[in-house]
């Protein structure tokens, strides 16, 4: 099912506001992911992205995993939707946190910033997560040691979309993905608050990417992992489709053009996949129901949707 009702946010160019043109859809059943082996500062970097969940948890948004005792992952974690990290070396946990809050609003996009800075003199500031410009309270399982070096940025193969062992896979959309090498930034480098609506909105990043930072816009369907920062740190796309139809993973559903899809946490006897556009009845003998991610205003406007039964 594809719903074409949209919620538009127009950019404010005076404040650097931008219109995000494309997103990339990740589907766990298809094992869609991006991979690369970049080298950048393993102790200090910031990465920023816009995220729309379809499934609670399971999403690796940047990770290294040797399928053993060594790993470093940043994720939309577990089955409740906490933003989390883990660094493990030789079986010993060196850093592990999760946001105290769970994020289960499936009606739209959220902006997430991870900041890793192990040389910071304050332990609580060595790993920070922001969601929509709000610094999140963290549950600390293992505090980050001063000067700790991670695997991410050390030239090992990294994945976006799944862990190497295949355990962490999710269903979600991703847009406007930045990594800034050697800098610990807050969200105001990537977004701003609209004075009229109070909404947190994307803006163009105008600073340096460092030696090996990157920017993934997902606009080029011939090269979905193309880096547009100028550093040419392209990522390899795996198992994505750009063919027409509901299987297409390159979409116009973005933070500035949010589409209504099916809500996978407001349903009975149905499984949502392919970005909330494909529905499967779990048990044909049992009644089913599902709602969209936002409602039509009563008695106003014109609306259209289409569906295909297979």
PDB file of N, CA and C in Angstrom, residues 114 147-148:
ATOM      1  N   UNK A 114      25.399  11.657  16.944  1.00  0.00           N
ATOM      2  CA  UNK A 114      26.295  10.941  17.849  1.00  0.00           C
ATOM      3  C   UNK A 114      27.615  11.711  17.913  1.00  0.00           C
ATOM      4  N   UNK A 147      40.871   8.883  26.469  1.00  0.00           N
ATOM      5  CA  UNK A 147      41.820   8.538  25.418  1.00  0.00           C
ATOM      6  C   UNK A 147      41.564   7.219  24.715  1.00  0.00           C
ATOM      7  N   UNK A 148      40.429   6.589  24.972  1.00  0.00           N
ATOM      8  CA  UNK A 148      40.129   5.289  24.357  1.00  0.00           C
ATOM      9  C   UNK A 148      40.037   5.411  22.835  1.00  0.00           C
TER      10      UNK A 148
END
